C-alpha cells in the first residue's frame, strides 16, 4: 500500500469541514466534511459518504418542503387519540406510510381536529426516508398561481410542473374559503397532473369532505376518491377542536 495514499487519506480526514456552518449539524466522524477517505485493498484512495449525510439530506428536504416551522410538534407521538375518529385517523396514516406508495391521503373536518398535525407527521416520516416532500398551503399558493395564469404563463407552467412532479405533495386547507371557478380549474389541473403520475403521493387536508367536493366538481372529486380509496377520513360534525383545549 503506497504510504503516500494512506498519509493523504489521514490528512484529508483530519482537515476540518464547513457543513456544520450551513446546517448546524456537527459530526465528529467526518469533521463536518460529509465524506470519509479510505485506501482500498488495491491501494487506491477513495471517499465515501459519512453516515451524517442522511441526516443532512433529510434536513435540506425538510427546509425545501416548507414544513420546517410545523414539523417540530407535529409527530405521531404527540397526536392525541381520545376518540374513535382520531384513533382511526392515526391508524390509517401509519398504514399509509407502509402501503401508500402511489396513493393519496384525504382528511377533512372542521378546524382543529388534527388534520394538519397528522398529515405533517406523515410528511416528517417520508422526509426522514429522504423522499422529497413539498408543502402547499392552498390559501397562499392558489391566489399566486391564478394570477400567473394571466400575467406570466411561462412561470405558471414551471411552478405547476414542479408541483405536479414532486414525489410527495401535501396540500393544506384545500379549497378553503369562497370557491371560484378559477379555484376549481386550478385544483383540477394540478390534481389531474398528479393523478396521471402513478407513483406520486398526494396528501390533502380540507374542511370539505370528498362528497362535498364532488358536488362542487365531479371530475376532481372522483379522482381524489379513486386514488385515496382506503385513506379517506372525515371527522364527525361534533369532533373536538383541540386548539380550544
Coordinates of N, CA and C in Angstrom, one line a residue:
X1 N 0.9 -1.2 0.0 CA 0.0 0.0 0.0 C 0.9 1.2 0.0
X2 N 0.8 2.1 -1.0 CA 1.7 3.3 -1.1 C 1.4 4.2 0.2
X3 N 2.5 4.5 0.9 CA 2.4 5.3 2.1 C 1.8 6.7 1.8
X4 N 2.0 7.2 0.5 CA 1.5 8.5 0.2 C 0.0 8.5 0.2
X5 N -0.6 7.4 -0.2 CA -2.1 7.4 -0.2 C -2.7 7.3 1.2
X6 N -2.1 6.5 2.0 CA -2.6 6.4 3.4 C -2.4 7.7 4.1
X7 N -1.2 8.4 3.9 CA -0.9 9.7 4.5 C -1.9 10.7 4.0
X8 N -2.2 10.7 2.7 CA -3.1 11.6 2.2 C -4.5 11.5 2.7
X9 N -4.9 10.2 2.9 CA -6.3 9.9 3.5 C -6.3 10.4 4.9
X10 N -5.2 10.2 5.7 CA -5.2 10.7 7.0 C -5.3 12.3 7.1
X11 N -4.6 12.9 6.2 CA -4.6 14.4 6.1 C -6.0 14.9 5.8
X12 N -6.6 14.2 4.8 CA -8.0 14.7 4.4 C -9.0 14.4 5.5
X13 N -8.9 13.3 6.2 CA -9.8 13.0 7.3 C -9.6 14.0 8.4
X14 N -8.4 14.5 8.6 CA -8.1 15.4 9.7 C -8.5 16.8 9.4
X15 N -8.6 17.1 8.2 CA -9.0 18.5 7.8 C -10.4 18.8 8.2
X16 N -10.6 20.1 8.7 CA -12.0 20.4 9.1 C -12.9 20.7 7.9
X17 N -14.2 20.4 8.1 CA -15.1 20.8 7.0 C -16.0 22.0 7.4
X18 N -16.9 22.3 6.6 CA -17.7 23.5 6.8 C -19.2 23.3 6.8
X19 N -19.6 22.0 6.7 CA -21.0 21.7 6.5 C -21.8 22.2 7.7
X20 N -21.3 22.1 8.9 CA -22.0 22.5 10.1 C -22.4 23.9 10.1
X21 N -21.6 24.8 9.4 CA -21.9 26.2 9.3 C -23.2 26.4 8.6
X22 N -23.5 25.5 7.6 CA -24.7 25.6 6.8 C -25.9 25.0 7.4
X23 N -25.8 23.8 8.1 CA -27.0 23.2 8.6 C -27.0 22.9 10.1
X24 N -25.9 23.3 10.8 CA -25.9 23.2 12.3 C -25.7 21.8 12.8
X25 N -25.4 20.9 12.0 CA -25.1 19.5 12.4 C -23.6 19.3 12.5
X26 N -23.1 19.0 13.7 CA -21.7 18.7 13.9 C -21.5 17.2 13.9
X27 N -20.6 16.7 13.1 CA -20.3 15.3 13.1 C -18.8 15.0 13.4
X28 N -18.5 14.4 14.5 CA -17.1 14.1 14.8 C -16.5 13.0 13.9
X29 N -17.3 12.2 13.2 CA -16.7 11.2 12.4 C -16.0 11.7 11.2
X30 N -16.6 12.7 10.5 CA -16.1 13.2 9.3 C -15.5 14.7 9.4
X31 N -15.7 15.2 10.6 CA -15.3 16.6 10.8 C -16.0 17.6 10.0
X32 N -17.3 17.3 9.8 CA -18.2 18.1 9.0 C -17.9 18.3 7.6
X33 N -17.2 17.3 7.0 CA -16.9 17.3 5.6 C -18.0 16.5 4.8
X34 N -18.6 15.6 5.4 CA -19.6 14.8 4.8 C -19.0 13.6 4.1
X35 N -17.7 13.5 4.1 CA -17.0 12.3 3.4 C -15.9 11.8 4.3
X36 N -15.7 10.5 4.2 CA -14.6 9.9 4.9 C -13.7 9.2 3.9
X37 N -12.4 9.4 4.0 CA -11.4 9.0 3.0 C -10.8 7.7 3.5
X38 N -10.6 6.7 2.5 CA -10.0 5.4 2.8 C -9.1 5.0 1.7
X39 N -8.3 4.0 2.0 CA -7.5 3.4 0.9 C -7.9 1.9 0.8
X40 N -8.3 1.5 -0.4 CA -8.8 0.2 -0.6 C -7.7 -0.9 -0.7
X41 N -8.1 -2.1 -0.9 CA -7.1 -3.3 -0.9 C -6.2 -3.1 -2.0
X42 N -6.5 -2.4 -3.1 CA -5.6 -2.3 -4.2 C -4.7 -1.0 -4.1
X43 N -4.9 -0.4 -2.9 CA -4.0 0.8 -2.7 C -4.5 2.1 -3.3
X44 N -5.8 2.1 -3.7 CA -6.4 3.3 -4.3 C -7.1 4.1 -3.2
X45 N -7.0 5.4 -3.3 CA -7.7 6.3 -2.4 C -9.1 6.5 -2.9
X46 N -10.1 6.5 -2.0 CA -11.5 6.7 -2.3 C -12.2 7.4 -1.2
X47 N -13.3 8.0 -1.5 CA -14.1 8.6 -0.4 C -15.5 8.1 -0.4
X48 N -16.1 7.9 0.7 CA -17.5 7.5 0.8 C -18.2 8.5 1.7
X49 N -19.5 8.6 1.5 CA -20.4 9.5 2.3 C -20.3 9.1 3.7
X50 N -20.2 10.0 4.6 CA -20.4 9.8 6.1 C -21.8 9.5 6.4
X51 N -22.1 8.8 7.5 CA -23.5 8.5 7.9 C -24.3 9.7 8.2
X52 N -23.6 10.8 8.5 CA -24.3 12.1 8.8 C -25.0 12.7 7.6
X53 N -24.6 12.2 6.4 CA -25.2 12.8 5.2 C -26.7 12.5 5.1
X54 N -27.1 11.3 5.6 CA -28.5 11.0 5.6 C -29.3 12.1 6.3
X55 N -28.8 12.4 7.5 CA -29.5 13.4 8.3 C -29.4 14.8 7.7
X56 N -28.3 15.1 7.1 CA -28.2 16.4 6.4 C -29.1 16.5 5.2
X57 N -29.2 15.4 4.4 CA -30.1 15.4 3.3 C -31.6 15.6 3.8
X58 N -31.9 14.9 4.8 CA -33.3 15.0 5.4 C -33.6 16.4 5.8
X59 N -32.6 17.1 6.5 CA -32.8 18.4 6.9 C -33.0 19.4 5.7
X60 N -32.2 19.2 4.7 CA -32.4 20.0 3.5 C -33.8 19.8 2.8
X61 N -34.2 18.5 2.8 CA -35.5 18.2 2.2 C -36.6 18.9 3.1
X62 N -36.4 18.9 4.4 CA -37.4 19.5 5.3 C -37.5 21.0 5.0
X63 N -36.4 21.7 4.9 CA -36.4 23.1 4.7 C -37.0 23.4 3.3
X64 N -36.7 22.6 2.3 CA -37.2 22.8 1.0 C -38.7 22.5 0.9
X65 N -39.2 21.7 1.8 CA -40.6 21.3 1.7 C -41.6 22.4 2.1
X66 N -41.1 23.3 3.0 CA -41.9 24.4 3.5 C -42.5 24.0 4.9
X67 N -42.2 22.8 5.4 CA -42.8 22.3 6.6 C -42.0 22.5 7.9
X68 N -40.9 23.2 7.7 CA -39.9 23.3 8.8 C -40.5 23.9 10.1
X69 N -41.4 24.9 10.0 CA -42.0 25.5 11.1 C -43.0 24.6 11.8
X70 N -43.6 23.7 11.0 CA -44.7 22.9 11.6 C -44.2 21.6 12.2
X71 N -43.1 21.1 11.7 CA -42.8 19.7 11.9 C -42.3 19.4 13.4
X72 N -41.8 20.4 14.1 CA -41.3 20.1 15.4 C -42.3 19.4 16.3
X73 N -43.5 20.0 16.4 CA -44.6 19.5 17.3 C -45.5 18.5 16.7
X74 N -45.5 18.4 15.4 CA -46.5 17.5 14.7 C -45.9 16.1 14.5
X75 N -45.9 15.3 15.5 CA -45.4 14.0 15.5 C -46.5 13.0 15.8
X76 N -46.3 11.7 15.4 CA -47.3 10.7 15.7 C -47.4 10.6 17.3
X77 N -46.3 10.7 17.9 CA -46.3 10.5 19.4 C -47.2 11.6 20.1
X78 N -47.1 12.8 19.5 CA -47.9 13.9 20.1 C -49.3 14.0 19.7
X79 N -49.7 13.1 18.7 CA -51.1 13.2 18.2 C -52.0 12.5 19.2
X80 N -53.0 13.2 19.7 CA -53.9 12.6 20.7 C -55.0 11.8 20.0
X81 N -55.4 10.7 20.7 CA -56.4 9.8 20.1 C -57.4 9.5 21.2
X82 N -58.2 10.5 21.7 CA -59.2 10.2 22.7 C -60.5 9.7 22.2
X83 N -60.7 9.6 20.9 CA -62.0 9.1 20.4 C -61.8 8.2 19.2
X84 N -62.9 7.7 18.7 CA -62.8 6.7 17.6 C -62.2 7.3 16.4
X85 N -62.6 8.5 16.1 CA -62.1 9.1 14.8 C -60.6 9.4 14.8
X86 N -60.1 10.0 15.9 CA -58.7 10.3 15.9 C -57.8 9.0 15.9
X87 N -58.3 7.9 16.6 CA -57.6 6.7 16.6 C -57.6 6.0 15.2
X88 N -58.8 6.1 14.6 CA -58.8 5.5 13.2 C -58.0 6.3 12.2
X89 N -57.9 7.6 12.4 CA -57.2 8.5 11.5 C -55.7 8.2 11.7
X90 N -55.2 8.1 12.9 CA -53.8 7.8 13.2 C -53.4 6.4 12.6
X91 N -54.3 5.4 12.8 CA -54.0 4.1 12.3 C -53.9 4.1 10.7
X92 N -54.8 4.9 10.1 CA -54.8 5.0 8.7 C -53.6 5.7 8.2
X93 N -53.1 6.7 8.9 CA -51.9 7.4 8.5 C -50.7 6.5 8.6
X94 N -50.6 5.7 9.6 CA -49.5 4.8 9.8 C -49.5 3.7 8.7
X95 N -50.7 3.3 8.4 CA -50.8 2.3 7.3 C -50.4 2.9 6.0
X96 N -50.8 4.2 5.8 CA -50.5 4.9 4.5 C -48.9 4.9 4.3
X97 N -48.2 5.2 5.4 CA -46.8 5.2 5.3 C -46.2 3.9 4.8
X98 N -46.8 2.8 5.2 CA -46.3 1.5 4.8 C -46.8 1.0 3.5
X99 N -48.0 1.4 3.1 CA -48.6 0.8 1.9 C -49.2 1.8 1.0
X100 N -48.8 3.1 1.1 CA -49.5 4.2 0.3 C -48.7 4.7 -0.9
X101 N -47.7 4.0 -1.3 CA -46.9 4.5 -2.4 C -47.8 4.6 -3.6
X102 N -47.8 5.7 -4.3 CA -48.7 5.9 -5.4 C -50.1 6.2 -5.1
X103 N -50.4 6.3 -3.8 CA -51.8 6.5 -3.3 C -51.9 7.9 -2.7
X104 N -53.2 8.3 -2.5 CA -53.4 9.6 -1.9 C -54.0 9.5 -0.5
X105 N -54.0 10.5 0.3 CA -54.5 10.5 1.6 C -55.3 11.8 1.8
X106 N -56.6 11.6 2.1 CA -57.5 12.8 2.2 C -58.2 12.8 3.6
X107 N -58.0 13.9 4.3 CA -58.7 14.0 5.6 C -59.4 15.3 5.7
X108 N -60.7 15.3 6.1 CA -61.5 16.5 6.2 C -62.1 16.7 7.5
X109 N -62.6 17.9 7.8 CA -63.2 18.2 9.0 C -63.1 19.6 9.4
X110 N -63.7 20.0 10.5 CA -63.7 21.4 11.0 C -62.2 21.7 11.4
X111 N -61.9 23.0 11.6 CA -60.6 23.4 12.0 C -60.3 22.8 13.4
X112 N -59.1 22.4 13.6 CA -58.7 22.0 15.0 C -58.8 20.5 15.3
X113 N -59.2 19.7 14.3 CA -59.4 18.3 14.6 C -58.2 17.4 14.4
X114 N -57.1 18.1 14.0 CA -55.8 17.4 13.8 C -55.4 17.0 12.4
X115 N -56.1 17.7 11.4 CA -55.8 17.3 10.0 C -54.3 17.6 9.6
X116 N -53.9 18.9 9.9 CA -52.6 19.3 9.6 C -51.5 18.6 10.4
X117 N -51.8 18.3 11.6 CA -50.9 17.6 12.5 C -50.6 16.2 11.9
X118 N -51.7 15.5 11.6 CA -51.5 14.1 11.1 C -50.8 14.1 9.7
X119 N -51.2 15.0 8.8 CA -50.5 15.0 7.5 C -49.0 15.4 7.6
X120 N -48.8 16.3 8.5 CA -47.4 16.7 8.7 C -46.5 15.6 9.3
X121 N -47.1 14.8 10.2 CA -46.4 13.7 10.8 C -46.1 12.6 9.7
X122 N -47.0 12.4 8.8 CA -46.7 11.5 7.7 C -45.5 12.1 6.8
X123 N -45.6 13.4 6.5 CA -44.6 14.0 5.7 C -43.2 14.0 6.4
X124 N -43.2 14.2 7.7 CA -42.0 14.1 8.5 C -41.3 12.7 8.4
X125 N -42.1 11.7 8.4 CA -41.6 10.3 8.3 C -41.0 10.1 6.9
X126 N -41.7 10.6 5.9 CA -41.2 10.4 4.5 C -39.9 11.2 4.2
X127 N -39.9 12.4 4.8 CA -38.7 13.2 4.7 C -37.5 12.5 5.3
X128 N -37.8 11.8 6.5 CA -36.7 11.1 7.2 C -36.2 9.9 6.3
X129 N -37.0 9.5 5.3 CA -36.6 8.4 4.4 C -36.0 9.0 3.1
X130 N -35.6 10.3 3.2 CA -35.0 11.1 2.1 C -35.9 11.1 0.8
X131 N -37.2 11.2 1.1 CA -38.2 11.3 0.0 C -38.6 12.8 -0.1
X132 N -38.4 13.4 -1.3 CA -38.7 14.8 -1.4 C -40.2 15.1 -1.2
X133 N -40.5 16.1 -0.4 CA -41.9 16.5 0.0 C -42.0 18.0 -0.3
X134 N -43.2 18.3 -0.7 CA -43.5 19.8 -0.9 C -44.8 20.1 -0.2
X135 N -44.8 21.2 0.6 CA -45.9 21.6 1.3 C -46.6 22.8 0.6
X136 N -47.9 22.7 0.4 CA -48.6 23.8 -0.3 C -49.8 24.2 0.5
X137 N -49.8 25.4 1.1 CA -50.9 26.0 1.8 C -51.8 26.6 0.7
X138 N -53.0 26.1 0.5 CA -53.8 26.4 -0.6 C -54.1 27.9 -0.6
X139 N -54.5 28.5 0.5 CA -55.0 29.9 0.5 C -53.9 30.9 0.3
X140 N -52.6 30.4 0.3 CA -51.5 31.3 0.0 C -51.0 31.0 -1.4
X141 N -50.9 29.8 -1.8 CA -50.3 29.4 -3.1 C -51.3 29.6 -4.3
X142 N -52.6 29.2 -4.1 CA -53.6 29.3 -5.2 C -53.7 30.7 -5.7
X143 N -53.9 31.7 -4.9 CA -54.0 33.1 -5.5 C -52.8 33.5 -6.4
X144 N -51.6 33.1 -5.9 CA -50.4 33.5 -6.7 C -50.4 32.8 -8.0
X145 N -50.8 31.5 -8.0 CA -50.8 30.7 -9.3 C -51.9 31.2 -10.2
X146 N -53.1 31.6 -9.7 CA -54.2 32.1 -10.5 C -53.8 33.4 -11.2
X147 N -53.0 34.2 -10.5 CA -52.5 35.5 -11.1 C -51.5 35.2 -12.2
X148 N -50.6 34.2 -12.0 CA -49.6 33.9 -13.0 C -50.3 33.4 -14.3
X149 N -51.4 32.8 -14.2 CA -52.1 32.3 -15.4 C -52.2 33.4 -16.4
X150 N -52.5 34.6 -15.9 CA -52.8 35.8 -16.8 C -51.6 36.7 -17.0
X151 N -50.6 36.6 -16.1 CA -49.5 37.6 -16.2 C -48.2 37.0 -16.6
X152 N -48.0 35.7 -16.4 CA -46.7 35.1 -16.7 C -46.9 33.6 -17.0
X153 N -47.4 33.2 -18.1 CA -47.7 31.8 -18.5 C -46.5 30.9 -18.3
X154 N -45.3 31.4 -18.7 CA -44.2 30.5 -18.6 C -43.8 30.2 -17.2
X155 N -43.9 31.2 -16.3 CA -43.6 30.9 -14.9 C -44.7 30.0 -14.3
X156 N -46.0 30.3 -14.7 CA -47.1 29.4 -14.2 C -46.8 28.0 -14.5
X157 N -46.5 27.7 -15.8 CA -46.2 26.3 -16.2 C -45.1 25.7 -15.5
X158 N -44.0 26.5 -15.2 CA -42.9 25.9 -14.5 C -43.2 25.6 -13.0
X159 N -44.0 26.5 -12.4 CA -44.3 26.2 -11.0 C -45.3 25.0 -10.9
X160 N -46.3 25.0 -11.8 CA -47.2 23.9 -11.8 C -46.5 22.6 -12.1
X161 N -45.5 22.6 -13.0 CA -44.8 21.4 -13.3 C -44.0 20.9 -12.1
X162 N -43.4 21.8 -11.3 CA -42.7 21.4 -10.1 C -43.7 20.7 -9.1
X163 N -44.9 21.3 -8.9 CA -45.9 20.7 -8.0 C -46.5 19.4 -8.5
X164 N -46.5 19.3 -9.8 CA -47.0 18.1 -10.4 C -46.1 16.9 -10.3
X165 N -44.7 17.2 -10.3 CA -43.7 16.2 -10.4 C -43.2 15.7 -9.0
X166 N -43.3 16.6 -8.0 CA -42.6 16.2 -6.7 C -43.2 14.9 -6.2
X167 N -42.3 14.0 -5.7 CA -42.8 12.7 -5.3 C -43.9 12.7 -4.2
X168 N -43.9 13.7 -3.3 CA -44.9 13.8 -2.3 C -45.4 15.3 -2.2
X169 N -46.6 15.5 -2.4 CA -47.2 16.9 -2.3 C -48.3 16.9 -1.2
X170 N -48.1 17.8 -0.2 CA -49.1 17.9 0.8 C -49.9 19.3 0.6
X171 N -51.2 19.2 0.3 CA -52.0 20.4 0.1 C -52.8 20.6 1.4
X172 N -52.5 21.7 2.1 CA -53.2 22.0 3.3 C -54.3 23.0 3.1
X173 N -55.4 22.9 3.8 CA -56.6 23.8 3.7 C -57.1 23.9 2.2
X174 N -57.2 22.7 1.6 CA -57.6 22.7 0.2 C -58.9 23.3 0.0
X175 N -59.0 24.2 -1.0 CA -60.3 25.0 -1.4 C -60.9 25.6 -0.2
X176 N -60.1 26.2 0.7 CA -60.6 26.9 1.9 C -61.2 28.2 1.5
X177 N -62.3 28.6 2.0 CA -62.9 29.9 1.7 C -63.9 29.9 0.6
X178 N -64.1 31.0 0.0 CA -65.1 31.1 -1.1 C -64.4 30.5 -2.4
X179 N -65.1 29.5 -2.9 CA -64.5 28.7 -4.0 C -65.0 29.3 -5.4
X180 N -64.1 29.7 -6.2 CA -64.5 30.2 -7.5 C -64.2 29.2 -8.6
X181 N -64.7 29.5 -9.8 CA -64.5 28.7 -11.0 C -63.0 28.6 -11.2
X182 N -62.2 29.7 -11.0 CA -60.8 29.6 -11.2 C -60.1 28.7 -10.2
X183 N -60.6 28.7 -9.0 CA -60.1 27.7 -8.0 C -60.3 26.3 -8.4
X184 N -61.5 26.0 -8.9 CA -61.8 24.6 -9.3 C -61.0 24.2 -10.5
X185 N -60.7 25.2 -11.4 CA -59.9 24.9 -12.6 C -58.5 24.6 -12.2
X186 N -57.9 25.4 -11.3 CA -56.6 25.2 -10.8 C -56.5 23.8 -10.1
X187 N -57.5 23.5 -9.2 CA -57.5 22.3 -8.5 C -57.5 21.1 -9.4
X188 N -58.3 21.1 -10.4 CA -58.4 20.0 -11.4 C -57.1 19.9 -12.2
X189 N -56.5 21.0 -12.6 CA -55.3 21.0 -13.4 C -54.2 20.3 -12.7
X190 N -54.0 20.8 -11.4 CA -52.9 20.2 -10.6 C -53.1 18.8 -10.2
X191 N -54.3 18.4 -9.7 CA -54.6 17.1 -9.3 C -54.7 16.1 -10.4
X192 N -55.1 16.6 -11.6 CA -55.2 15.7 -12.7 C -53.8 15.3 -13.2
X193 N -52.9 16.3 -13.1 CA -51.5 16.1 -13.5 C -50.8 15.0 -12.5
X194 N -51.1 15.1 -11.2 CA -50.6 14.2 -10.3 C -51.3 12.8 -10.4
X195 N -52.6 12.9 -10.8 CA -53.3 11.6 -11.0 C -52.7 10.8 -12.1
X196 N -52.2 11.5 -13.1 CA -51.6 10.8 -14.2 C -50.1 10.3 -14.0
X197 N -49.6 10.7 -12.8 CA -48.2 10.2 -12.4 C -48.4 9.2 -11.3
X198 N -48.4 7.9 -11.7 CA -48.8 6.8 -10.9 C -48.1 6.7 -9.6
X199 N -46.8 7.1 -9.5 CA -46.0 6.8 -8.3 C -45.9 7.9 -7.3
X200 N -46.6 9.0 -7.6 CA -46.6 10.1 -6.7 C -47.6 10.0 -5.5
X201 N -47.3 10.5 -4.4 CA -48.2 10.5 -3.2 C -48.7 11.9 -3.1
X202 N -50.0 12.1 -2.8 CA -50.6 13.4 -2.5 C -51.4 13.3 -1.3
X203 N -51.1 14.2 -0.3 CA -51.9 14.3 0.9 C -52.7 15.6 0.9
X204 N -53.9 15.5 1.3 CA -54.8 16.7 1.2 C -55.6 16.8 2.5
X205 N -55.6 18.0 3.1 CA -56.4 18.2 4.3 C -57.4 19.4 3.8
X206 N -58.6 19.3 4.3 CA -59.6 20.2 3.8 C -60.8 20.2 4.8
X207 N -61.5 21.3 4.8 CA -62.8 21.4 5.5 C -63.9 20.8 4.7
X208 N -63.7 20.5 3.5 CA -64.7 19.9 2.6 C -64.5 18.4 2.6
X209 N -65.6 17.6 2.8 CA -65.5 16.2 2.6 C -65.4 15.9 1.1
X210 N -65.0 14.6 0.8 CA -64.9 14.2 -0.6 C -66.3 14.3 -1.3
X211 N -67.4 14.0 -0.6 CA -68.7 14.1 -1.1 C -69.1 15.5 -1.4
X212 N -68.7 16.5 -0.5 CA -69.0 17.9 -0.8 C -68.2 18.4 -2.0
X213 N -66.9 17.9 -2.1 CA -66.1 18.3 -3.2 C -66.6 17.8 -4.5
X214 N -67.2 16.6 -4.5 CA -67.7 16.0 -5.8 C -68.9 16.8 -6.2
X215 N -69.7 17.4 -5.3 CA -70.8 18.3 -5.6 C -70.3 19.6 -6.3
X216 N -69.1 20.0 -5.9 CA -68.6 21.2 -6.5 C -68.0 20.9 -7.8
X217 N -67.2 19.8 -7.9 CA -66.6 19.5 -9.2 C -66.4 17.9 -9.2
X218 N -67.2 17.3 -10.0 CA -67.2 15.8 -10.0 C -65.9 15.3 -10.5
X219 N -65.3 15.9 -11.5 CA -64.0 15.4 -12.1 C -62.9 15.4 -11.1
X220 N -62.7 16.5 -10.3 CA -61.7 16.5 -9.3 C -62.0 15.5 -8.1
X221 N -63.3 15.6 -7.7 CA -63.7 14.7 -6.6 C -63.6 13.3 -6.9
X222 N -63.9 12.9 -8.1 CA -63.8 11.4 -8.4 C -62.4 11.0 -8.5
X223 N -61.5 11.8 -8.9 CA -60.1 11.5 -9.0 C -59.5 11.3 -7.5
X224 N -59.9 12.2 -6.7 CA -59.5 12.0 -5.3 C -60.0 10.8 -4.7
X225 N -61.3 10.5 -4.9 CA -62.0 9.3 -4.3 C -61.3 8.1 -4.8
X226 N -60.9 8.0 -6.1 CA -60.3 6.8 -6.6 C -58.9 6.6 -6.1
X227 N -58.0 7.6 -6.1 CA -56.6 7.5 -5.7 C -56.5 7.4 -4.2
X228 N -57.4 7.9 -3.4 CA -57.3 7.9 -2.0 C -58.2 6.8 -1.3
X229 N -58.7 5.9 -2.1 CA -59.6 4.9 -1.6 C -58.9 4.1 -0.5
X230 N -59.6 4.0 0.6 CA -59.0 3.3 1.8 C -58.3 4.3 2.7
X231 N -58.0 5.5 2.2 CA -57.4 6.6 3.0 C -58.2 7.9 3.0
X232 N -59.5 7.8 3.0 CA -60.4 8.9 3.1 C -61.0 9.0 4.5
X233 N -60.7 10.1 5.2 CA -61.2 10.3 6.5 C -61.9 11.6 6.7
X234 N -63.1 11.5 7.3 CA -63.9 12.7 7.5 C -64.3 12.8 9.0
X235 N -63.9 13.8 9.7 CA -64.2 14.0 11.1 C -65.7 14.2 11.3
X236 N -66.3 13.6 12.3 CA -67.7 13.9 12.5 C -68.0 15.3 12.9
X237 N -69.2 15.7 12.7 CA -69.6 17.2 12.9 C -69.2 17.6 14.4
X238 N -69.3 16.7 15.3 CA -69.1 17.1 16.7 C -67.7 16.9 17.2
X239 N -66.7 16.7 16.3 CA -65.4 16.4 16.6 C -64.8 17.6 17.5
X240 N -63.9 17.2 18.4 CA -63.4 18.2 19.3 C -62.3 19.1 18.6
X241 N -62.4 20.4 18.9 CA -61.4 21.3 18.4 C -60.3 21.4 19.4
X242 N -59.2 20.7 19.1 CA -58.1 20.6 20.1 C -57.4 21.9 20.3
X243 N -57.5 22.9 19.4 CA -56.9 24.2 19.7 C -57.6 25.0 20.8
X244 N -58.9 24.6 21.1 CA -59.6 25.3 22.1 C -59.4 24.7 23.5
X245 N -58.7 23.5 23.5 CA -58.5 22.9 24.8 C -57.2 23.3 25.5

